[in-house]
mmCIF file of C-alpha atoms and ligand atoms in Angstrom:
data_model
loop_
_atom_site.group_PDB
_atom_site.id
_atom_site.type_symbol
_atom_site.label_atom_id
_atom_site.label_comp_id
_atom_site.label_asym_id
_atom_site.label_seq_id
_atom_site.Cartn_x
_atom_site.Cartn_y
_atom_site.Cartn_z
ATOM 1 C CA UNK A 26 -40.083 6.209 0.348
ATOM 2 C CA UNK A 27 -37.812 8.835 1.467
ATOM 3 C CA UNK A 28 -34.185 9.229 0.544
ATOM 4 C CA UNK A 29 -31.330 11.761 1.851
ATOM 5 C CA UNK A 30 -27.604 12.361 1.332
ATOM 6 C CA UNK A 31 -25.757 10.706 4.003
ATOM 7 C CA UNK A 32 -21.819 10.244 4.835
ATOM 8 C CA UNK A 33 -19.826 7.947 6.952
ATOM 9 C CA UNK A 34 -16.621 7.242 7.947
ATOM 10 C CA UNK A 35 -13.997 3.982 7.831
ATOM 11 C CA UNK A 36 -10.973 3.106 8.956
ATOM 12 C CA UNK A 37 -8.453 0.804 6.776
ATOM 13 C CA UNK A 38 -7.276 -2.203 8.348
ATOM 14 C CA UNK A 39 -4.319 -4.762 8.219
ATOM 15 C CA UNK A 40 -4.846 -8.033 8.456
ATOM 16 C CA UNK A 41 -2.452 -10.369 11.480
ATOM 17 C CA UNK A 42 -3.978 -13.510 10.084
ATOM 18 C CA UNK A 43 -3.985 -12.568 6.116
ATOM 19 C CA UNK A 44 -7.143 -13.366 3.554
ATOM 20 C CA UNK A 45 -6.016 -14.175 0.505
ATOM 21 C CA UNK A 46 -8.735 -16.639 -1.477
ATOM 22 C CA UNK A 47 -12.247 -17.280 -2.253
ATOM 23 C CA UNK A 48 -14.140 -20.009 -1.958
ATOM 24 C CA UNK A 49 -17.188 -18.154 -3.765
ATOM 25 C CA UNK A 50 -16.342 -15.084 -6.344
ATOM 26 C CA UNK A 51 -19.654 -14.031 -6.955
ATOM 27 C CA UNK A 52 -20.730 -13.782 -3.322
ATOM 28 C CA UNK A 53 -16.826 -12.953 -2.358
ATOM 29 C CA UNK A 54 -16.603 -15.456 0.047
ATOM 30 C CA UNK A 55 -13.484 -15.839 1.357
ATOM 31 C CA UNK A 56 -11.807 -19.699 1.288
ATOM 32 C CA UNK A 57 -11.207 -19.000 5.340
ATOM 33 C CA UNK A 58 -11.062 -17.051 8.287
ATOM 34 C CA UNK A 59 -8.975 -13.626 9.260
ATOM 35 C CA UNK A 60 -8.058 -11.646 12.102
ATOM 36 C CA UNK A 61 -7.143 -7.820 11.836
ATOM 37 C CA UNK A 62 -6.785 -4.115 13.406
ATOM 38 C CA UNK A 63 -8.840 -1.467 12.181
ATOM 39 C CA UNK A 64 -6.161 1.726 11.956
ATOM 40 C CA UNK A 65 -7.389 4.800 13.402
ATOM 41 C CA UNK A 66 -5.280 7.198 11.165
ATOM 42 C CA UNK A 67 -5.731 5.761 7.424
ATOM 43 C CA UNK A 68 -9.286 6.358 6.371
ATOM 44 C CA UNK A 69 -12.236 7.222 3.949
ATOM 45 C CA UNK A 70 -14.801 9.340 3.953
ATOM 46 C CA UNK A 71 -17.632 9.019 1.576
ATOM 47 C CA UNK A 72 -20.659 10.756 1.063
ATOM 48 C CA UNK A 73 -23.903 9.198 -0.933
ATOM 49 C CA UNK A 74 -26.288 11.098 -2.796
ATOM 50 C CA UNK A 75 -29.614 9.540 -3.858
ATOM 51 C CA UNK A 76 -30.960 11.686 -6.988
ATOM 52 C CA UNK A 77 -33.550 10.275 -9.335
ATOM 53 C CA UNK A 78 -33.024 13.077 -11.714
ATOM 54 C CA UNK A 79 -29.472 10.976 -12.448
ATOM 55 C CA UNK A 80 -29.730 7.807 -15.268
ATOM 56 C CA UNK A 81 -27.245 5.819 -13.455
ATOM 57 C CA UNK A 82 -24.745 5.960 -10.961
ATOM 58 C CA UNK A 83 -21.994 7.953 -10.400
ATOM 59 C CA UNK A 84 -18.823 7.073 -8.512
ATOM 60 C CA UNK A 85 -15.356 9.981 -7.865
ATOM 61 C CA UNK A 86 -12.528 8.961 -5.694
ATOM 62 C CA UNK A 87 -9.983 11.529 -4.578
ATOM 63 C CA UNK A 88 -11.485 14.123 -7.609
ATOM 64 C CA UNK A 89 -11.656 11.945 -10.042
ATOM 65 C CA UNK A 90 -15.028 10.344 -11.986
ATOM 66 C CA UNK A 91 -14.505 6.353 -11.941
ATOM 67 C CA UNK A 92 -16.748 3.811 -13.723
ATOM 68 C CA UNK A 93 -19.061 2.611 -11.288
ATOM 69 C CA UNK A 94 -18.189 -1.317 -10.894
ATOM 70 C CA UNK A 95 -17.795 -2.696 -7.415
ATOM 71 C CA UNK A 96 -19.467 0.151 -5.867
ATOM 72 C CA UNK A 97 -22.090 -0.005 -8.561
ATOM 73 C CA UNK A 98 -23.095 -3.490 -7.727
ATOM 74 C CA UNK A 99 -22.416 -3.109 -3.579
ATOM 75 C CA UNK A 100 -25.375 0.183 -4.022
ATOM 76 C CA UNK A 101 -27.630 -2.649 -6.050
ATOM 77 C CA UNK A 102 -27.514 -4.822 -3.148
ATOM 78 C CA UNK A 103 -28.406 -1.802 -0.849
ATOM 79 C CA UNK A 104 -31.461 -1.008 -2.818
ATOM 80 C CA UNK A 105 -32.907 -4.312 -3.224
ATOM 81 C CA UNK A 106 -32.935 -4.187 0.367
ATOM 82 C CA UNK A 107 -34.786 -1.044 0.245
ATOM 83 C CA UNK A 108 -37.028 -2.119 -2.199
ATOM 84 C CA UNK A 109 -35.390 1.691 -4.001
ATOM 85 C CA UNK A 110 -34.108 1.666 -7.572
ATOM 86 C CA UNK A 111 -33.309 5.581 -7.318
ATOM 87 C CA UNK A 112 -29.621 6.334 -8.609
ATOM 88 C CA UNK A 113 -26.811 7.435 -6.781
ATOM 89 C CA UNK A 114 -23.883 9.775 -6.795
ATOM 90 C CA UNK A 115 -21.208 8.487 -4.670
ATOM 91 C CA UNK A 116 -18.275 10.875 -3.635
ATOM 92 C CA UNK A 117 -15.216 9.200 -1.329
ATOM 93 C CA UNK A 118 -11.727 10.241 -0.392
ATOM 94 C CA UNK A 119 -8.942 7.971 0.907
ATOM 95 C CA UNK A 120 -6.602 9.949 2.981
ATOM 96 C CA UNK A 121 -3.940 7.713 2.133
ATOM 97 C CA UNK A 122 -2.730 5.906 -1.485
ATOM 98 C CA UNK A 123 -4.807 3.914 -2.840
ATOM 99 C CA UNK A 124 -4.880 0.472 -4.109
ATOM 100 C CA UNK A 125 -1.283 0.490 -3.002
ATOM 101 C CA UNK A 126 -1.471 -2.474 -0.407
ATOM 102 C CA UNK A 127 -2.791 0.007 2.372
ATOM 103 C CA UNK A 128 -6.443 -1.124 2.281
ATOM 104 C CA UNK A 129 -8.450 1.249 0.139
ATOM 105 C CA UNK A 130 -10.812 -1.547 -0.351
ATOM 106 C CA UNK A 131 -11.039 -2.176 3.172
ATOM 107 C CA UNK A 132 -12.089 1.709 4.269
ATOM 108 C CA UNK A 133 -13.765 1.820 1.029
ATOM 109 C CA UNK A 134 -16.406 -0.338 1.307
ATOM 110 C CA UNK A 135 -17.050 -0.193 4.731
ATOM 111 C CA UNK A 136 -17.570 4.123 4.522
ATOM 112 C CA UNK A 137 -19.348 3.332 1.477
ATOM 113 C CA UNK A 138 -22.558 0.549 3.150
ATOM 114 C CA UNK A 139 -22.635 2.358 6.589
ATOM 115 C CA UNK A 140 -23.504 5.575 4.329
ATOM 116 C CA UNK A 141 -25.805 3.849 1.995
ATOM 117 C CA UNK A 142 -27.488 2.256 4.466
ATOM 118 C CA UNK A 143 -28.125 5.784 5.659
ATOM 119 C CA UNK A 144 -29.045 6.964 2.856
ATOM 120 C CA UNK A 145 -32.020 4.189 1.687
ATOM 121 C CA UNK A 146 -33.163 4.616 5.263
ATOM 122 C CA UNK A 147 -32.354 1.042 6.384
ATOM 123 C CA UNK A 148 -31.551 0.104 10.079
ATOM 124 C CA UNK A 149 -29.028 -2.633 10.046
ATOM 125 C CA UNK A 150 -27.374 -4.465 12.517
ATOM 126 C CA UNK A 151 -23.150 -4.399 12.119
ATOM 127 C CA UNK A 152 -23.005 -7.687 11.092
ATOM 128 C CA UNK A 153 -26.069 -7.022 8.463
ATOM 129 C CA UNK A 154 -23.623 -4.004 7.616
ATOM 130 C CA UNK A 155 -20.219 -6.643 7.466
ATOM 131 C CA UNK A 156 -22.121 -9.020 5.019
ATOM 132 C CA UNK A 157 -23.024 -6.455 2.802
ATOM 133 C CA UNK A 158 -19.181 -4.855 2.999
ATOM 134 C CA UNK A 159 -17.809 -8.312 2.257
ATOM 135 C CA UNK A 160 -19.635 -8.207 -1.385
ATOM 136 C CA UNK A 161 -17.593 -5.000 -1.895
ATOM 137 C CA UNK A 162 -13.933 -6.415 -0.788
ATOM 138 C CA UNK A 163 -13.899 -9.278 2.399
ATOM 139 C CA UNK A 164 -10.882 -7.224 3.936
ATOM 140 C CA UNK A 165 -13.989 -4.142 4.514
ATOM 141 C CA UNK A 166 -15.899 -6.555 6.165
ATOM 142 C CA UNK A 167 -13.510 -6.466 9.058
ATOM 143 C CA UNK A 168 -13.653 -2.572 8.849
ATOM 144 C CA UNK A 169 -17.323 -2.330 10.277
ATOM 145 C CA UNK A 170 -15.569 -3.150 13.621
ATOM 146 C CA UNK A 171 -13.161 -1.092 15.335
ATOM 147 C CA UNK A 172 -10.124 -2.559 17.285
ATOM 148 C CA UNK A 173 -9.238 -5.884 16.361
ATOM 149 C CA UNK A 174 -12.043 -8.056 14.695
ATOM 150 C CA UNK A 175 -12.542 -11.439 12.844
ATOM 151 C CA UNK A 176 -13.646 -12.432 9.706
ATOM 152 C CA UNK A 177 -15.749 -15.628 9.687
ATOM 153 C CA UNK A 178 -15.555 -17.247 6.714
ATOM 154 C CA UNK A 179 -18.780 -18.488 6.825
ATOM 155 C CA UNK A 180 -20.471 -22.437 6.012
ATOM 156 C CA UNK A 181 -23.724 -20.948 4.800
ATOM 157 C CA UNK A 182 -23.840 -21.639 0.250
ATOM 158 C CA UNK A 183 -25.682 -18.152 0.852
ATOM 159 C CA UNK A 184 -22.912 -16.694 2.800
ATOM 160 C CA UNK A 185 -25.165 -15.000 4.986
ATOM 161 C CA UNK A 186 -22.751 -16.099 7.878
ATOM 162 C CA UNK A 187 -19.554 -14.855 6.238
ATOM 163 C CA UNK A 188 -19.489 -11.785 8.135
ATOM 164 C CA UNK A 189 -16.722 -10.331 10.735
ATOM 165 C CA UNK A 190 -17.135 -9.903 14.351
ATOM 166 C CA UNK A 191 -15.121 -7.574 17.390
ATOM 167 C CA UNK A 192 -12.577 -9.504 19.383
ATOM 168 C CA UNK A 193 -11.049 -6.741 21.135
ATOM 169 C CA UNK A 194 -11.583 -2.727 20.985
ATOM 170 C CA UNK A 195 -9.395 -0.368 20.846
ATOM 171 C CA UNK A 196 -8.842 1.075 24.250
ATOM 172 C CA UNK A 197 -8.849 -2.613 25.532
ATOM 173 C CA UNK A 198 -4.985 -3.306 24.052
ATOM 174 C CA UNK A 199 -3.935 0.052 22.471
ATOM 175 C CA UNK A 200 -1.578 -1.339 19.997
ATOM 176 C CA UNK A 201 0.753 1.332 17.816
ATOM 177 C CA UNK A 202 1.709 0.955 13.841
ATOM 178 C CA UNK A 203 4.280 2.458 11.960
ATOM 179 C CA UNK A 204 3.260 2.324 8.131
ATOM 180 C CA UNK A 205 6.634 2.566 5.970
ATOM 181 C CA UNK A 206 5.806 3.618 2.539
ATOM 182 C CA UNK A 207 8.002 2.703 -0.317
ATOM 183 C CA UNK A 208 5.969 3.462 -3.205
ATOM 184 C CA UNK A 209 2.857 5.182 -3.343
ATOM 185 C CA UNK A 210 1.840 4.364 -6.425
ATOM 186 C CA UNK A 211 -0.845 1.450 -7.377
ATOM 187 C CA UNK A 212 0.151 -1.567 -7.861
ATOM 188 C CA UNK A 213 -0.008 -3.567 -10.489
ATOM 189 C CA UNK A 214 -2.057 -6.155 -10.451
ATOM 190 C CA UNK A 215 -4.775 -5.444 -7.491
ATOM 191 C CA UNK A 216 -5.599 -8.376 -4.589
ATOM 192 C CA UNK A 217 -8.452 -9.676 -6.289
ATOM 193 C CA UNK A 218 -6.721 -10.764 -9.493
ATOM 194 C CA UNK A 219 -3.427 -11.665 -7.067
ATOM 195 C CA UNK A 220 -5.484 -13.705 -5.083
ATOM 196 C CA UNK A 221 -7.303 -15.351 -8.271
ATOM 197 C CA UNK A 222 -4.214 -16.408 -9.600
ATOM 198 C CA UNK A 223 -2.833 -17.669 -6.367
ATOM 199 C CA UNK A 224 -5.837 -19.971 -5.981
ATOM 200 C CA UNK A 225 -5.307 -21.312 -10.189
ATOM 201 C CA UNK A 226 -1.486 -21.726 -10.216
ATOM 202 C CA UNK A 227 0.234 -22.046 -7.555
ATOM 203 C CA UNK A 228 1.320 -25.245 -5.519
ATOM 204 C CA UNK A 229 1.222 -24.057 -1.967
ATOM 205 C CA UNK A 230 -1.931 -22.506 -2.233
ATOM 206 C CA UNK A 231 -4.119 -25.349 -0.777
ATOM 207 C CA UNK A 232 -1.152 -25.708 2.041
ATOM 208 C CA UNK A 233 -2.164 -22.198 2.831
ATOM 209 C CA UNK A 234 -5.611 -22.472 3.078
ATOM 210 C CA UNK A 235 -5.061 -25.649 5.358
ATOM 211 C CA UNK A 236 -2.762 -23.726 7.926
ATOM 212 C CA UNK A 237 -5.244 -20.684 8.122
ATOM 213 C CA UNK A 238 -7.091 -22.172 10.956
ATOM 214 C CA UNK A 239 -4.692 -22.825 13.458
ATOM 215 C CA UNK A 240 -2.604 -19.427 12.925
ATOM 216 C CA UNK A 241 -6.372 -17.880 13.827
ATOM 217 C CA UNK A 242 -6.480 -20.307 17.043
ATOM 218 C CA UNK A 243 -2.992 -18.835 18.020
ATOM 219 C CA UNK A 244 -3.863 -15.192 16.706
ATOM 220 C CA UNK A 245 -7.461 -15.356 19.063
ATOM 221 C CA UNK A 246 -5.552 -16.857 22.213
ATOM 222 C CA UNK A 247 -2.724 -14.523 21.935
ATOM 223 C CA UNK A 248 -4.966 -11.304 21.678
ATOM 224 C CA UNK A 249 -7.507 -12.455 24.290
ATOM 225 C CA UNK A 250 -3.913 -12.841 26.789
ATOM 226 C CA UNK A 251 -2.475 -9.705 25.455
ATOM 227 C CA UNK A 252 0.150 -12.099 24.517
ATOM 228 C CA UNK A 253 2.087 -9.662 22.207
ATOM 229 C CA UNK A 254 5.172 -11.868 21.629
ATOM 230 C CA UNK A 255 2.878 -14.884 20.592
ATOM 231 C CA UNK A 256 0.774 -12.563 18.321
ATOM 232 C CA UNK A 257 3.555 -11.611 16.968
ATOM 233 C CA UNK A 258 4.835 -14.802 15.884
ATOM 234 C CA UNK A 259 1.798 -15.974 14.297
ATOM 235 C CA UNK A 260 1.473 -12.517 12.685
ATOM 236 C CA UNK A 261 4.797 -12.421 10.806
ATOM 237 C CA UNK A 262 4.451 -16.384 9.658
ATOM 238 C CA UNK A 263 0.991 -15.915 8.590
ATOM 239 C CA UNK A 264 2.674 -12.963 6.199
ATOM 240 C CA UNK A 265 5.416 -14.435 5.087
ATOM 241 C CA UNK A 266 3.173 -17.874 4.369
ATOM 242 C CA UNK A 267 0.542 -15.522 2.535
ATOM 243 C CA UNK A 268 3.790 -14.475 0.475
ATOM 244 C CA UNK A 269 5.124 -17.603 -0.439
ATOM 245 C CA UNK A 270 1.956 -18.953 -1.312
ATOM 246 C CA UNK A 271 2.280 -16.059 -4.381
ATOM 247 C CA UNK A 272 5.888 -15.921 -4.953
ATOM 248 C CA UNK A 273 5.062 -20.129 -6.154
ATOM 249 C CA UNK A 274 2.213 -18.953 -8.456
ATOM 250 C CA UNK A 275 3.062 -19.053 -11.790
ATOM 251 C CA UNK A 276 3.814 -16.553 -13.071
ATOM 252 C CA UNK A 277 4.993 -15.517 -9.563
ATOM 253 C CA UNK A 278 3.611 -12.483 -7.825
ATOM 254 C CA UNK A 279 6.042 -10.091 -6.359
ATOM 255 C CA UNK A 280 4.542 -6.880 -4.699
ATOM 256 C CA UNK A 281 7.918 -6.426 -2.700
ATOM 257 C CA UNK A 282 10.438 -3.976 -3.951
ATOM 258 C CA UNK A 283 14.153 -3.492 -1.633
ATOM 259 C CA UNK A 284 12.955 -0.802 0.319
ATOM 260 C CA UNK A 285 9.677 -3.562 1.557
ATOM 261 C CA UNK A 286 12.905 -6.295 2.502
ATOM 262 C CA UNK A 287 15.145 -3.339 4.065
ATOM 263 C CA UNK A 288 11.909 -2.892 6.284
ATOM 264 C CA UNK A 289 11.633 -6.348 7.502
ATOM 265 C CA UNK A 290 14.900 -6.760 8.494
ATOM 266 C CA UNK A 291 15.091 -3.784 10.561
ATOM 267 C CA UNK A 292 12.115 -5.136 12.453
ATOM 268 C CA UNK A 293 13.498 -8.401 13.053
ATOM 269 C CA UNK A 294 16.779 -6.382 14.432
ATOM 270 C CA UNK A 295 14.560 -4.152 16.712
ATOM 271 C CA UNK A 296 12.687 -7.444 17.820
ATOM 272 C CA UNK A 297 15.760 -9.358 19.032
ATOM 273 C CA UNK A 298 17.188 -6.537 20.990
ATOM 274 C CA UNK A 299 14.250 -6.249 22.573
ATOM 275 C CA UNK A 300 11.952 -3.946 21.037
ATOM 276 C CA UNK A 301 7.968 -4.514 21.160
ATOM 277 C CA UNK A 302 7.416 -4.768 17.367
ATOM 278 C CA UNK A 303 6.394 -6.983 14.609
ATOM 279 C CA UNK A 304 5.713 -6.483 11.062
ATOM 280 C CA UNK A 305 3.243 -7.932 8.081
ATOM 281 C CA UNK A 306 2.690 -6.982 4.503
ATOM 282 C CA UNK A 307 -0.151 -6.944 2.600
ATOM 283 C CA UNK A 308 -0.460 -7.028 -1.040
ATOM 284 C CA UNK A 309 1.692 -4.111 -1.565
ATOM 285 C CA UNK A 310 5.078 -3.220 -1.007
ATOM 286 C CA UNK A 311 4.456 -1.210 1.839
ATOM 287 C CA UNK A 312 5.369 -2.589 5.606
ATOM 288 C CA UNK A 313 3.635 -2.242 8.700
ATOM 289 C CA UNK A 314 5.204 -2.236 11.939
ATOM 290 C CA UNK A 315 3.086 -3.328 14.939
ATOM 291 C CA UNK A 316 4.421 -2.120 18.228
ATOM 292 C CA UNK A 317 3.346 -2.264 21.958
ATOM 293 C CA UNK A 318 2.105 1.300 23.180
ATOM 294 C CA UNK A 319 5.382 3.849 23.435
ATOM 295 C CA UNK A 320 7.103 1.867 20.980
ATOM 296 C CA UNK A 321 6.148 3.685 17.292
ATOM 297 C CA UNK A 322 8.605 6.893 17.876
ATOM 298 C CA UNK A 323 11.688 4.317 17.914
ATOM 299 C CA UNK A 324 10.232 2.253 15.462
ATOM 300 C CA UNK A 325 9.449 5.579 12.658
ATOM 301 C CA UNK A 326 12.746 7.105 13.036
ATOM 302 C CA UNK A 327 14.014 3.416 12.278
ATOM 303 C CA UNK A 328 12.063 2.674 9.364
ATOM 304 C CA UNK A 329 12.069 6.026 8.165
ATOM 305 C CA UNK A 330 16.066 5.691 7.843
ATOM 306 C CA UNK A 331 15.806 2.816 5.488
ATOM 307 C CA UNK A 332 16.596 3.309 2.029
ATOM 308 C CA UNK A 333 13.806 3.601 -0.595
ATOM 309 C CA UNK A 334 11.431 4.817 2.472
ATOM 310 C CA UNK A 335 9.309 7.988 1.532
ATOM 311 C CA UNK A 336 7.277 8.211 3.913
ATOM 312 C CA UNK A 337 6.349 7.032 7.628
ATOM 313 C CA UNK A 338 2.623 7.405 9.214
ATOM 314 C CA UNK A 339 2.210 6.646 12.871
ATOM 315 C CA UNK A 340 -0.986 5.748 14.029
ATOM 316 C CA UNK A 341 -2.982 3.542 16.258
ATOM 317 C CA UNK A 342 -6.047 1.678 16.616
ATOM 318 C CA UNK A 343 -9.408 3.410 16.050
ATOM 319 C CA UNK A 344 -13.212 2.503 15.952
ATOM 320 C CA UNK A 345 -15.750 1.011 13.379
ATOM 321 C CA UNK A 346 -16.595 2.826 10.395
ATOM 322 C CA UNK A 347 -19.788 4.770 11.107
ATOM 323 C CA UNK A 348 -21.725 7.768 10.046
ATOM 324 C CA UNK A 349 -20.713 11.646 9.812
ATOM 325 C CA UNK A 350 -21.868 14.758 9.013
ATOM 326 C CA UNK A 351 -22.547 15.860 5.378
ATOM 327 C CA UNK A 352 -19.487 17.990 3.997
HETATM 328 P P1 ADP B 421 -6.239 -1.960 -1.615
HETATM 329 O O1 ADP B 421 -4.577 -2.791 -1.092
HETATM 330 O O2 ADP B 421 -5.766 -0.611 -1.665
HETATM 331 O O3 ADP B 421 -7.009 -2.391 -0.950
HETATM 332 P P2 ADP B 421 -7.316 -3.691 -3.602
HETATM 333 O O4 ADP B 421 -6.890 -4.053 -4.795
HETATM 334 O O5 ADP B 421 -8.115 -4.542 -2.805
HETATM 335 O O6 ADP B 421 -6.159 -2.406 -3.315
HETATM 336 O O7 ADP B 421 -8.526 -2.571 -4.423
HETATM 337 C C1 ADP B 421 -8.455 -1.435 -4.757
HETATM 338 C C2 ADP B 421 -9.474 -0.825 -5.119
HETATM 339 O O8 ADP B 421 -10.533 -0.541 -4.578
HETATM 340 C C3 ADP B 421 -9.520 0.300 -6.064
HETATM 341 O O9 ADP B 421 -9.389 -0.038 -7.619
HETATM 342 C C4 ADP B 421 -11.237 0.978 -6.242
HETATM 343 O O10 ADP B 421 -11.733 0.088 -6.963
HETATM 344 C C5 ADP B 421 -11.602 0.332 -4.408
HETATM 345 N N1 ADP B 421 -11.203 1.166 -3.887
HETATM 346 C C6 ADP B 421 -10.516 2.200 -3.347
HETATM 347 N N2 ADP B 421 -10.818 3.192 -2.640
HETATM 348 C C7 ADP B 421 -12.325 3.186 -2.852
HETATM 349 C C8 ADP B 421 -13.533 3.928 -1.909
HETATM 350 N N3 ADP B 421 -13.155 5.027 -1.068
HETATM 351 N N4 ADP B 421 -14.648 3.659 -2.339
HETATM 352 C C9 ADP B 421 -14.739 2.730 -3.043
HETATM 353 N N5 ADP B 421 -13.775 2.014 -3.645
HETATM 354 C C10 ADP B 421 -12.488 1.859 -2.987
HETATM 355 C C1 DP6 B 422 -3.578 -9.200 1.207
HETATM 356 O O1 DP6 B 422 -10.563 -7.731 0.472
HETATM 357 O O2 DP6 B 422 -8.560 -6.691 -1.566
HETATM 358 O O3 DP6 B 422 -4.739 -7.738 2.443
HETATM 359 O O4 DP6 B 422 -11.865 -9.241 -1.953
HETATM 360 O O5 DP6 B 422 -10.922 -9.116 -3.443
HETATM 361 O O6 DP6 B 422 -11.862 -7.192 -2.592
HETATM 362 P P1 DP6 B 422 -11.062 -8.671 -2.036
HETATM 363 O O7 DP6 B 422 -9.736 -8.518 -1.499
HETATM 364 P P2 DP6 B 422 -8.960 -7.606 -0.554
HETATM 365 O O8 DP6 B 422 -7.895 -8.467 -0.038
HETATM 366 C C2 DP6 B 422 -7.264 -8.262 1.129
HETATM 367 C C3 DP6 B 422 -6.053 -8.992 0.663
HETATM 368 C C4 DP6 B 422 -4.873 -8.620 2.202
HETATM 369 C C5 DP6 B 422 -4.781 -9.857 3.078
HETATM 370 C C6 DP6 B 422 -6.342 -9.575 4.271
HETATM 371 O O9 DP6 B 422 -7.071 -7.878 3.965
HETATM 372 O O10 DP6 B 422 -6.664 -10.224 5.094
HETATM 373 CO CO1 CO B 423 -7.741 -4.550 -0.681
#
């Protein structure tokens, strides 16, 4: 068996119909499906180096040594498939803030599984890579694909059918995305802890889970028809409904700051005035504005002017996770 150093890149993705809650902790199976867009400009690059001289896995993120944690657990799954035991050094870089609600766990684990599969000589389908990425982070299953992707919660107990699939490529509906950064620090409560706390304590959680399927149907139809207004309405509803479930947890989970809310109102005002734009917000204080082609410059200008916005990133939809040259 031969192992070799390998590298990959993957884009972060933002959900238009959110994933928030699990049906199985160990296999990291989502309680419901989700639909996302993969971004071109927010990306992770990861190199995996199998090294028989190492006693244990090593993980370096943005130049800082980290406990291998979930990275080591995903490497174990890849090694198990390859019938290998060799430890690895994993070096990864995110070109955007980590753990800040910009989906670093999504691009991070998608890049990791593509690089690790290659390092261990495994020929895996995109669906298999998606399932492996899910074990690291649920949202990562979607970043295997570019453009629009849908995560299936799966029905099997072993979770083999809990994988994402592509809906449309980036080129088929080239929406633009503006990310308003209101706080680049990492969040106090990570997505995993936040969703588990919501599941355990929020009386709105059952209503949240029960209503995801109708949002998925509406979003899927809107995407197929390129119906921006219908997608806008569904995506804003899904985001606000997810945050409502968190606010009703005990104690309530509040990821927003005043700038997040200022951006939300600014986007609503723009849309009322006829601009093709809607907002979404994940587990963090950043606001993402999804725009019709050609609208991002105007939206970026408006969001940059909101008090408390420290940076504005303008990007579009990108491709799926892919092998990259070893740096
Ligand atoms: P985010 O909103 O950024 O996805 P999460 O709370 O979901 O925040 O996940 C943050 C965790 O994701 C980090 O603590 C780290 O363990 C993991 N992570 C972030 N970037 C990477 C990466 N490039 N490779 C592997 N794991 C990563
Ligand atoms: C609010 O995928 O980061 O961004 O599976 O526990 O790693 P784990 O959680 P994660 O949660 C993402 C939550 C979200 C919504 C979404 O991306 O669908
Ligand atoms: Co995450």
